[in-house]
Amino acid sequence: MVLEPEQRAAIVREFARGDDPDDVASRYGITRQHVYRLSSKEGVHRRRRKVPLEDHARVAQRYEGGETLAEIGATYGCCEVTIRTIVRGVGSPTRSPGPRRKSFSEEQKQQILAWREQSVPQEEIARRMGVHQTRVSRYLISVGKTARLYGSRYKNGRIQVGGYIFVRMEWDHPFASAMRNSGGYVSEHRLVMAEALGRPLKRHETVHHVNGDRHDNALTNLQLRFGNHGKGVVLKCGDCGSANVEAQPLG
């Protein structure tokens, strides 16, 4: 919307005198952000208060009456930190957030590790312990155990992602720096091809499954390609039918 100079001046004037920016925006058919931008260009700045000053005492009363910071914050569309600051600002004490979450006992820690060695999924361990899975995951990481070792997608050291098989690659593998992802995994079909070639694959090189089965990563079912490749097709020699096709330099 194109505003006339008189309208721009009126918007800034109304904003500067303390009118609510939402009301100003509604009167001129613009957005709240537009009001702030126009005023800022004219050097008029006003702190955006989600909780009006006249409501601060009421906020403190609600808090003292037993409502939580989150409940009060939801009323004004602000976070708990803002409400806590307001409550303390009017001189009211804030309640303790409650007792700290207890850590696992030594007996519980041993039980978690024992279940992990038995391939019990983290979800099930958390259910048995009566805690959230995040706590189990954090404990396993703290003792050097991967948090993703056992799960619905993990079987015999391999995980399925997007229909492909990924395997764990140790950091000291000769191809690790070139092929290992941030999680320590590499797609199995690319690893099989790389080890057959004796070198890591380049980024533009792709590996095609000849029979279309992404789980069949036998070398005989894999074909090295350059760039994207279609499904249900295989490159073969038009004369002899051999799948042993490779790029050759011209001349």
Short mmCIF file of C-alpha atoms in Angstrom, two decimals:
data_model
loop_
_atom_site.label_atom_id
_atom_site.label_comp_id
_atom_site.label_asym_id
_atom_site.label_seq_id
_atom_site.Cartn_x
_atom_site.Cartn_y
_atom_site.Cartn_z
CA MET A 1 0.00 0.00 0.00
CA VAL A 2 1.32 3.46 -0.98
CA LEU A 3 0.93 6.04 1.77
CA GLU A 4 0.69 9.78 1.24
CA PRO A 5 3.22 12.00 3.07
CA GLU A 6 0.41 13.28 5.31
CA GLN A 7 -0.52 9.71 6.27
CA ARG A 8 3.09 8.84 7.06
CA ALA A 9 3.39 11.87 9.30
CA ALA A 10 0.12 11.02 11.06
CA ILE A 11 1.22 7.44 11.70
CA VAL A 12 4.48 8.57 13.26
CA ARG A 13 2.69 11.21 15.33
CA GLU A 14 0.11 8.74 16.68
CA PHE A 15 2.80 6.19 17.45
CA ALA A 16 4.93 8.80 19.23
CA ARG A 17 2.06 9.91 21.49
CA GLY A 18 1.64 6.33 22.74
CA ASP A 19 -1.13 4.83 20.59
CA ASP A 20 -1.04 1.06 20.36
CA PRO A 21 0.84 0.10 17.15
CA ASP A 22 -1.80 -2.49 16.29
CA ASP A 23 -4.52 0.18 16.46
CA VAL A 24 -2.46 2.55 14.32
CA ALA A 25 -1.82 -0.17 11.76
CA SER A 26 -5.52 -1.05 11.64
CA ARG A 27 -6.55 2.55 11.03
CA TYR A 28 -4.27 2.91 8.02
CA GLY A 29 -4.54 -0.61 6.63
CA ILE A 30 -0.90 -1.52 7.14
CA THR A 31 1.01 -3.99 9.30
CA ARG A 32 2.39 -3.42 12.76
CA GLN A 33 5.93 -3.84 11.43
CA HIS A 34 5.24 -1.06 8.90
CA VAL A 35 4.35 1.29 11.75
CA TYR A 36 7.63 0.52 13.50
CA ARG A 37 9.65 0.99 10.30
CA LEU A 38 8.09 4.37 9.48
CA SER A 39 8.59 5.61 13.04
CA SER A 40 12.16 4.37 13.14
CA LYS A 41 13.02 6.28 9.97
CA GLU A 42 11.82 9.47 11.69
CA GLY A 43 13.88 8.70 14.78
CA VAL A 44 10.89 7.77 16.92
CA HIS A 45 11.56 4.64 18.96
CA ARG A 46 9.32 3.09 21.54
CA ARG A 47 9.91 -0.09 23.44
CA ARG A 48 7.52 -2.82 22.42
CA ARG A 49 5.88 -3.96 25.63
CA LYS A 50 3.86 -7.14 25.51
CA VAL A 51 2.80 -6.54 29.09
CA PRO A 52 1.59 -2.94 29.64
CA LEU A 53 2.98 -1.13 32.66
CA GLU A 54 -0.48 -0.83 34.17
CA ASP A 55 -0.74 -4.65 34.17
CA HIS A 56 2.48 -5.30 36.11
CA ALA A 57 0.80 -5.20 39.51
CA ARG A 58 -1.94 -7.51 38.25
CA VAL A 59 0.71 -9.94 36.94
CA ALA A 60 2.34 -10.05 40.37
CA GLN A 61 -1.04 -10.67 42.02
CA ARG A 62 -1.80 -13.55 39.68
CA TYR A 63 1.60 -15.05 40.39
CA GLU A 64 1.17 -14.70 44.15
CA GLY A 65 -2.26 -16.30 43.74
CA GLY A 66 -0.64 -19.52 42.51
CA GLU A 67 -0.54 -19.20 38.73
CA THR A 68 2.69 -20.30 37.07
CA LEU A 69 5.00 -18.10 35.03
CA ALA A 70 4.12 -20.09 31.92
CA GLU A 71 0.37 -19.66 32.45
CA ILE A 72 0.66 -15.91 32.90
CA GLY A 73 3.07 -15.61 29.98
CA ALA A 74 0.62 -17.40 27.70
CA THR A 75 -1.93 -14.65 28.44
CA TYR A 76 0.38 -11.97 27.09
CA GLY A 77 2.22 -14.02 24.49
CA CYS A 78 5.60 -13.73 26.21
CA CYS A 79 8.07 -16.08 27.86
CA GLU A 80 8.49 -17.05 31.51
CA VAL A 81 11.64 -14.90 31.84
CA THR A 82 9.63 -11.75 31.04
CA ILE A 83 6.99 -12.55 33.65
CA ARG A 84 9.62 -13.38 36.28
CA THR A 85 11.34 -10.04 35.60
CA ILE A 86 8.04 -8.19 36.02
CA VAL A 87 7.21 -10.00 39.27
CA ARG A 88 10.61 -9.22 40.74
CA GLY A 89 10.39 -5.66 39.43
CA VAL A 90 7.35 -4.89 41.57
CA GLY A 91 9.06 -6.36 44.63
CA SER A 92 7.34 -9.72 44.82
CA PRO A 93 9.42 -12.82 45.61
CA THR A 94 9.49 -15.65 43.08
CA ARG A 95 8.91 -19.25 43.98
CA SER A 96 11.60 -21.90 43.78
CA PRO A 97 11.45 -23.83 40.52
CA GLY A 98 11.24 -27.01 42.57
CA PRO A 99 13.67 -29.78 43.49
CA ARG A 100 16.40 -30.61 41.02
CA ARG A 101 15.93 -33.76 39.03
CA LYS A 102 17.71 -36.62 40.73
CA SER A 103 20.43 -38.40 38.82
CA PHE A 104 20.41 -42.16 38.34
CA SER A 105 21.65 -44.20 41.27
CA GLU A 106 24.60 -46.52 40.77
CA GLU A 107 22.23 -49.47 40.73
CA GLN A 108 20.07 -47.82 38.07
CA LYS A 109 23.13 -46.98 35.96
CA GLN A 110 24.28 -50.58 36.02
CA GLN A 111 20.79 -51.74 35.08
CA ILE A 112 20.65 -49.33 32.11
CA LEU A 113 24.02 -50.56 30.84
CA ALA A 114 22.92 -54.18 31.28
CA TRP A 115 19.75 -53.59 29.26
CA ARG A 116 21.78 -51.83 26.60
CA GLU A 117 24.07 -54.85 26.25
CA GLN A 118 20.92 -56.95 25.83
CA SER A 119 19.91 -54.75 22.87
CA VAL A 120 16.91 -53.28 24.69
CA PRO A 121 15.80 -50.11 22.81
CA GLN A 122 16.17 -46.79 24.61
CA GLU A 123 12.41 -46.24 24.47
CA GLU A 124 11.87 -49.46 26.41
CA ILE A 125 14.68 -48.67 28.90
CA ALA A 126 13.10 -45.28 29.58
CA ARG A 127 9.69 -46.90 30.09
CA ARG A 128 11.10 -49.40 32.57
CA MET A 129 12.93 -46.64 34.47
CA GLY A 130 9.89 -44.36 34.47
CA VAL A 131 11.78 -41.46 32.85
CA HIS A 132 11.91 -39.68 29.50
CA GLN A 133 14.09 -41.23 26.81
CA THR A 134 16.25 -38.09 26.73
CA ARG A 135 17.59 -38.87 30.20
CA VAL A 136 18.61 -42.36 29.14
CA SER A 137 20.23 -41.01 25.99
CA ARG A 138 22.20 -38.36 27.86
CA TYR A 139 23.47 -40.87 30.39
CA LEU A 140 24.66 -43.27 27.70
CA ILE A 141 26.47 -40.46 25.91
CA SER A 142 28.10 -39.35 29.18
CA VAL A 143 29.66 -42.79 29.63
CA GLY A 144 30.84 -43.01 26.03
CA LYS A 145 28.05 -45.21 24.73
CA THR A 146 26.40 -44.22 21.47
CA ALA A 147 22.82 -43.12 21.98
CA ARG A 148 21.79 -44.48 18.58
CA LEU A 149 23.07 -48.01 18.91
CA TYR A 150 19.72 -49.63 19.55
CA GLY A 151 16.53 -48.46 17.91
CA SER A 152 13.77 -49.48 15.54
CA ARG A 153 15.99 -48.82 12.48
CA TYR A 154 19.15 -50.44 13.85
CA LYS A 155 19.89 -54.07 13.12
CA ASN A 156 23.27 -55.80 13.43
CA GLY A 157 25.26 -52.56 13.22
CA ARG A 158 23.33 -51.20 10.24
CA ILE A 159 20.59 -48.57 10.05
CA GLN A 160 18.04 -47.81 7.36
CA VAL A 161 17.63 -44.21 6.22
CA GLY A 162 15.51 -43.28 3.22
CA GLY A 163 15.45 -46.88 2.05
CA TYR A 164 19.25 -47.19 2.00
CA ILE A 165 21.50 -49.11 4.37
CA PHE A 166 24.04 -47.12 6.37
CA VAL A 167 26.90 -48.69 8.34
CA ARG A 168 29.09 -47.31 11.09
CA MET A 169 32.53 -46.16 9.87
CA GLU A 170 35.25 -45.69 12.47
CA TRP A 171 37.22 -42.45 12.42
CA ASP A 172 40.48 -44.24 11.58
CA HIS A 173 39.11 -45.87 8.42
CA PRO A 174 41.23 -44.77 5.40
CA PHE A 175 38.13 -43.36 3.68
CA ALA A 176 36.63 -41.74 6.79
CA SER A 177 37.60 -38.13 6.06
CA ALA A 178 36.13 -38.30 2.56
CA MET A 179 33.01 -40.42 3.06
CA ARG A 180 32.00 -40.52 6.75
CA ASN A 181 29.09 -38.23 7.65
CA SER A 182 28.83 -36.14 10.81
CA GLY A 183 27.09 -39.00 12.61
CA GLY A 184 29.87 -41.46 11.80
CA TYR A 185 27.95 -43.42 9.14
CA VAL A 186 28.37 -44.07 5.45
CA SER A 187 25.96 -45.59 2.94
CA GLU A 188 26.83 -49.24 2.52
CA HIS A 189 26.52 -49.32 -1.29
CA ARG A 190 29.01 -46.45 -1.66
CA LEU A 191 31.41 -48.07 0.79
CA VAL A 192 31.27 -51.41 -1.06
CA MET A 193 32.07 -49.66 -4.34
CA ALA A 194 34.83 -47.54 -2.79
CA GLU A 195 36.55 -50.55 -1.26
CA ALA A 196 36.30 -52.41 -4.57
CA LEU A 197 37.97 -49.48 -6.34
CA GLY A 198 40.51 -48.99 -3.57
CA ARG A 199 39.72 -45.30 -3.20
CA PRO A 200 37.00 -43.06 -1.74
CA LEU A 201 34.24 -42.05 -4.13
CA LYS A 202 34.10 -38.50 -5.45
CA ARG A 203 31.06 -36.35 -4.82
CA HIS A 204 29.86 -36.47 -8.42
CA GLU A 205 30.08 -40.26 -8.49
CA THR A 206 26.92 -42.21 -7.68
CA VAL A 207 26.30 -45.92 -7.21
CA HIS A 208 23.33 -47.52 -8.96
CA HIS A 209 21.53 -50.69 -7.79
CA VAL A 210 21.12 -52.76 -10.94
CA ASN A 211 18.06 -54.73 -9.77
CA GLY A 212 16.49 -51.72 -8.03
CA ASP A 213 16.76 -53.27 -4.54
CA ARG A 214 18.45 -50.70 -2.31
CA HIS A 215 19.14 -53.37 0.31
CA ASP A 216 21.07 -55.58 -2.12
CA ASN A 217 24.54 -54.11 -1.81
CA ALA A 218 26.46 -56.99 -3.32
CA LEU A 219 29.19 -55.70 -5.63
CA THR A 220 27.65 -57.60 -8.55
CA ASN A 221 24.46 -55.53 -8.09
CA LEU A 222 26.23 -52.17 -8.02
CA GLN A 223 27.27 -49.95 -10.90
CA LEU A 224 29.33 -46.76 -10.72
CA ARG A 225 27.67 -43.76 -12.37
CA PHE A 226 28.33 -40.07 -12.82
CA GLY A 227 25.54 -37.78 -11.61
CA ASN A 228 21.88 -38.80 -11.27
CA HIS A 229 20.69 -42.14 -12.55
CA GLY A 230 17.23 -43.49 -13.32
CA LYS A 231 15.40 -46.37 -11.69
CA GLY A 232 14.84 -49.70 -13.37
CA VAL A 233 17.66 -49.31 -15.90
CA VAL A 234 21.22 -50.56 -16.16
CA LEU A 235 24.07 -49.51 -18.41
CA LYS A 236 25.25 -52.28 -20.66
CA CYS A 237 27.26 -52.58 -23.82
CA GLY A 238 24.94 -52.42 -26.81
CA ASP A 239 27.01 -55.03 -28.66
CA CYS A 240 27.95 -57.69 -26.13
CA GLY A 241 25.58 -56.92 -23.25
CA SER A 242 28.34 -56.61 -20.69
CA ALA A 243 27.67 -54.40 -17.65
CA ASN A 244 31.40 -53.71 -17.35
CA VAL A 245 31.13 -50.17 -18.73
CA GLU A 246 33.64 -47.45 -17.88
CA ALA A 247 34.56 -43.98 -19.08
CA GLN A 248 37.48 -43.80 -21.51
CA PRO A 249 39.46 -40.69 -22.49
CA LEU A 250 38.93 -39.38 -26.03
CA GLY A 251 41.63 -39.75 -28.67
#
